[in-house]
Tab-separated table of C-alpha atoms in Angstrom:
chain	number	residue	atom	x	y	z
J	1	MET	CA	37.248	202.095	86.284
J	2	SER	CA	36.913	205.859	86.384
J	3	ASN	CA	34.410	207.407	88.785
J	4	LEU	CA	33.818	204.109	90.568
J	5	ASP	CA	34.561	203.761	94.258
J	6	ALA	CA	35.544	200.369	95.684
J	7	ARG	CA	31.905	199.357	96.187
J	8	LEU	CA	30.868	200.054	92.607
J	9	ALA	CA	34.099	198.602	91.222
J	10	ALA	CA	33.404	195.343	93.076
J	11	ILE	CA	29.860	195.228	91.698
J	12	ALA	CA	31.135	195.840	88.156
J	13	ALA	CA	33.701	193.066	88.516
J	14	MET	CA	31.095	190.617	89.857
J	15	THR	CA	28.423	191.311	87.241
J	16	PRO	CA	28.265	188.400	84.783
J	17	PRO	CA	28.039	189.043	81.036
J	18	CYS	CA	24.390	189.745	80.327
J	19	GLN	CA	21.970	191.084	77.772
J	20	THR	CA	20.353	193.761	79.957
J	21	ALA	CA	21.310	195.109	83.364
J	22	ALA	CA	19.075	197.271	85.545
J	23	ASP	CA	20.615	199.553	88.160
J	24	ILE	CA	17.965	200.246	90.784
J	25	GLY	CA	18.712	203.482	92.618
J	26	CYS	CA	21.157	204.416	89.866
J	27	ASP	CA	22.295	207.719	91.422
J	28	HIS	CA	24.802	209.235	88.972
J	29	GLY	CA	24.826	206.428	86.383
J	30	TYR	CA	28.554	205.696	86.680
J	31	LEU	CA	28.103	201.974	87.305
J	32	LEU	CA	25.708	201.386	84.427
J	33	ALA	CA	27.996	203.333	82.096
J	34	GLU	CA	30.929	201.146	83.166
J	35	LEU	CA	28.944	197.947	82.572
J	36	LEU	CA	28.012	199.125	79.084
J	37	GLU	CA	31.490	200.338	78.132
J	38	SER	CA	33.188	197.190	79.418
J	39	GLY	CA	30.798	194.947	77.499
J	40	ARG	CA	29.404	193.335	80.632
J	41	CYS	CA	25.928	194.191	79.375
J	42	ARG	CA	24.578	195.104	75.954
J	43	TYR	CA	21.732	197.272	77.203
J	44	GLY	CA	21.181	199.123	80.453
J	45	ILE	CA	18.241	200.445	82.461
J	46	ALA	CA	18.911	203.200	84.969
J	47	ALA	CA	16.073	203.372	87.485
J	48	ASP	CA	15.467	205.694	90.405
J	49	ILE	CA	12.543	206.895	92.474
J	50	ASN	CA	13.735	210.512	92.260
J	51	GLU	CA	14.043	212.646	89.156
J	52	LYS	CA	17.286	214.452	90.115
J	53	PRO	CA	19.586	211.406	90.291
J	54	LEU	CA	17.857	209.973	87.233
J	55	GLU	CA	18.642	213.140	85.297
J	56	LYS	CA	22.287	212.900	86.408
J	57	ALA	CA	22.392	209.340	85.097
J	58	ARG	CA	20.760	210.414	81.845
J	59	GLN	CA	23.365	213.140	81.354
J	60	GLU	CA	26.252	210.790	82.195
J	61	LEU	CA	25.054	208.168	79.732
J	62	PHE	CA	24.617	210.839	77.056
J	63	ARG	CA	28.068	212.301	77.756
J	64	ARG	CA	29.663	208.915	77.246
J	65	GLY	CA	27.729	208.177	74.053
J	66	LEU	CA	25.598	205.427	75.596
J	67	SER	CA	22.098	206.873	75.182
J	68	ASP	CA	21.224	204.534	72.314
J	69	ARG	CA	22.066	201.506	74.449
J	70	SER	CA	20.271	202.575	77.602
J	71	GLU	CA	17.133	204.106	79.059
J	72	CYS	CA	16.204	205.899	82.264
J	73	ARG	CA	13.065	205.018	84.194
J	74	LEU	CA	11.438	206.938	87.033
J	75	THR	CA	10.167	204.079	89.152
J	76	ASP	CA	9.847	202.805	92.719
J	77	GLY	CA	12.269	199.944	93.108
J	78	LEU	CA	11.662	197.153	90.624
J	79	ARG	CA	8.132	198.214	89.753
J	80	GLY	CA	7.790	198.484	86.015
J	81	ILE	CA	10.693	196.092	85.351
J	82	ALA	CA	9.353	193.199	83.266
J	83	PRO	CA	10.481	189.664	84.172
J	84	VAL	CA	11.976	188.980	80.738
J	85	SER	CA	13.550	192.395	80.192
J	86	VAL	CA	16.592	192.004	82.456
J	87	ASP	CA	19.008	189.245	83.415
J	88	ALA	CA	21.091	191.241	85.913
J	89	VAL	CA	19.774	193.545	88.628
J	90	VAL	CA	21.927	195.820	90.772
J	91	ILE	CA	20.619	197.258	94.046
J	92	ALA	CA	23.378	199.068	95.896
J	93	GLY	CA	23.986	201.847	98.381
J	94	MET	CA	20.890	201.174	100.493
J	95	GLY	CA	20.198	199.533	103.810
J	96	GLY	CA	19.708	195.785	103.890
J	97	GLU	CA	16.113	196.195	105.050
J	98	LEU	CA	15.267	198.460	102.110
J	99	ILE	CA	16.899	196.118	99.609
J	100	ALA	CA	14.897	193.221	101.056
J	101	ASP	CA	11.725	195.317	100.847
J	102	ILE	CA	12.382	196.172	97.190
J	103	LEU	CA	12.885	192.498	96.385
J	104	SER	CA	9.798	191.471	98.350
J	105	ARG	CA	7.640	193.766	96.196
J	106	PHE	CA	9.017	192.429	92.900
J	107	ASP	CA	6.434	189.989	91.529
J	108	TYR	CA	9.036	188.180	89.440
J	109	LYS	CA	11.851	187.765	91.950
J	110	GLU	CA	11.525	183.980	91.709
J	111	ASN	CA	13.059	183.992	88.244
J	112	PRO	CA	16.254	181.905	88.210
J	113	ALA	CA	17.426	183.668	85.043
J	114	ILE	CA	18.047	186.915	86.947
J	115	THR	CA	21.343	187.477	88.770
J	116	TYR	CA	21.182	190.003	91.609
J	117	LEU	CA	24.157	192.104	92.677
J	118	LEU	CA	23.329	193.519	96.109
J	119	GLN	CA	25.375	195.891	98.246
J	120	PRO	CA	23.848	196.699	101.641
J	121	MET	CA	25.217	199.717	103.499
J	122	THR	CA	23.689	198.509	106.780
J	123	ARG	CA	21.947	195.419	108.171
J	124	PRO	CA	23.467	192.796	105.860
J	125	VAL	CA	22.245	190.046	108.189
J	126	THR	CA	18.648	191.151	107.613
J	127	LEU	CA	19.185	190.941	103.865
J	128	ARG	CA	20.861	187.530	103.981
J	129	ARG	CA	18.046	186.183	106.163
J	130	PHE	CA	15.471	187.428	103.644
J	131	LEU	CA	17.336	185.805	100.768
J	132	TYR	CA	17.637	182.460	102.535
J	133	GLU	CA	13.994	182.501	103.614
J	134	HIS	CA	12.848	183.111	100.045
J	135	GLY	CA	14.869	180.453	98.262
J	136	PHE	CA	17.818	182.491	97.042
J	137	THR	CA	21.293	180.985	96.886
J	138	LEU	CA	24.231	183.211	97.732
J	139	TYR	CA	26.898	182.307	95.169
J	140	GLU	CA	29.569	184.861	95.970
J	141	GLU	CA	30.280	187.656	98.421
J	142	ARG	CA	33.277	189.982	98.257
J	143	CYS	CA	34.540	192.527	100.736
J	144	CYS	CA	35.285	196.080	99.711
J	145	LYS	CA	36.280	199.252	101.519
J	146	ALA	CA	34.998	202.745	100.724
J	147	ALA	CA	35.481	205.939	102.732
J	148	GLY	CA	37.159	203.869	105.448
J	149	ARG	CA	34.196	201.524	105.941
J	150	LEU	CA	33.999	197.840	105.159
J	151	TYR	CA	31.136	196.491	103.040
J	152	THR	CA	30.319	193.371	101.070
J	153	VAL	CA	28.776	192.780	97.652
J	154	LEU	CA	26.513	189.755	97.218
J	155	ARG	CA	25.912	187.827	94.001
J	156	THR	CA	22.754	185.779	94.316
J	157	ALA	CA	19.930	184.196	92.335
J	158	TYR	CA	16.688	182.393	93.073
J	159	THR	CA	17.060	178.620	93.113
J	160	GLY	CA	14.316	177.530	95.491
J	161	LEU	CA	16.919	175.563	97.430
J	162	PRO	CA	17.097	175.808	101.227
J	163	THR	CA	20.042	177.361	103.045
J	164	ALA	CA	20.647	176.508	106.693
J	165	MET	CA	20.597	179.788	108.605
J	166	THR	CA	23.656	179.123	110.703
J	167	PRO	CA	25.618	181.955	112.325
J	168	ARG	CA	28.210	181.487	109.564
J	169	ALA	CA	25.630	181.857	106.798
J	170	LEU	CA	23.909	184.848	108.384
J	171	TYR	CA	26.876	186.867	109.641
J	172	TYR	CA	29.733	185.949	107.292
J	173	GLY	CA	27.589	185.078	104.282
J	174	ALA	CA	29.583	183.726	101.361
J	175	VAL	CA	32.734	185.700	102.148
J	176	ASP	CA	35.867	183.593	101.750
J	177	LEU	CA	37.471	184.486	105.067
J	178	GLN	CA	40.756	182.835	104.131
J	179	ASN	CA	41.290	184.154	100.607
J	180	ASP	CA	39.435	187.444	100.361
J	181	PRO	CA	42.053	190.217	100.809
J	182	LEU	CA	39.778	191.828	103.404
J	183	GLY	CA	38.427	188.559	104.800
J	184	ALA	CA	40.324	188.653	108.102
J	185	GLU	CA	39.364	192.271	108.732
J	186	PHE	CA	35.753	191.497	107.876
J	187	ARG	CA	35.703	188.585	110.317
J	188	GLU	CA	37.114	190.744	113.105
J	189	THR	CA	34.634	193.531	112.389
J	190	VAL	CA	31.655	191.169	112.545
J	191	LEU	CA	33.008	189.473	115.657
J	192	LYS	CA	33.642	192.764	117.482
J	193	ARG	CA	30.075	193.882	116.832
J	194	ALA	CA	28.732	190.633	118.264
J	195	GLU	CA	31.034	190.911	121.295
J	196	LYS	CA	30.010	194.540	121.848
J	197	ARG	CA	26.355	193.555	121.882
J	198	LEU	CA	27.084	190.773	124.366
J	199	GLY	CA	28.972	193.209	126.609
J	200	GLY	CA	26.063	195.622	126.519
J	201	LEU	CA	23.647	192.903	127.566
J	202	VAL	CA	25.884	191.821	130.446
J	203	THR	CA	26.067	195.342	131.876
J	204	ALA	CA	22.412	196.182	131.218
J	205	ARG	CA	19.848	196.451	133.977
J	206	PRO	CA	18.437	193.022	134.830
J	207	CYS	CA	15.073	192.182	133.306
J	208	GLY	CA	13.034	189.098	132.562
J	209	ALA	CA	14.449	188.412	129.100
J	210	ARG	CA	18.037	189.431	129.860
J	211	ASP	CA	19.425	186.016	130.781
J	212	GLU	CA	18.008	184.414	127.653
J	213	ALA	CA	19.374	187.234	125.479
J	214	ILE	CA	22.824	186.880	127.071
J	215	ALA	CA	22.801	183.131	126.466
J	216	GLU	CA	21.831	183.631	122.823
J	217	ALA	CA	24.454	186.349	122.282
J	218	THR	CA	27.103	184.139	123.912
J	219	ARG	CA	26.281	181.244	121.593
J	220	LEU	CA	26.569	183.581	118.615
J	221	VAL	CA	29.971	184.923	119.672
J	222	LEU	CA	31.334	181.423	120.251
J	223	ALA	CA	30.032	180.241	116.871
J	224	LEU	CA	31.556	183.215	115.063
J	225	ARG	CA	34.894	182.776	116.833
J	226	ALA	CA	35.011	179.169	115.664
J	227	GLU	CA	34.820	180.186	112.000
J	228	LYS	CA	38.187	180.698	110.306
């Protein structure tokens, strides 16, 4: 997969065969080009809020002879994407809060025919919470490493079914801690962050809400430690 870092390669591998894929925040267009060339999708929509990255994607798709099977749209998030025009949506390389915001503003997010491939750079817990609260089921989550940092890619779709927001579901998501090649490292990374927050609370200046926050952080650390 030329030009794809580990994040984009994981997304490409997790994208199911589909008629049309939309890459929201397409940047350089490498991922969409890979999906088209590999046959994962028959048609592709590169979308971005800025003209410069959209032009880069347009040039990349043209260079690889994919212009007749794709289009480039200058748009804010998923605005302008019709509910029947895509069956796979990629939103990658953004913070979890921004991804959740983009989804929240999509009028047709509750369409079970759409598979979402999401890759949060930060705040994955915020994104998972949003998905669970809005009836999405997290089917798969894989770890990947790019530029020395550990990330995950989520494959999800709207089902309307509830998901219990346990510490496992929120912090480890659908990562297979036992079988994912980076599962153990991912678990330790998540756990260390939770322990660091607990340590900060313990050494912080006493205040009215401190004891309650320490108790909550302690429960979280113990719950995460129990997951294997």
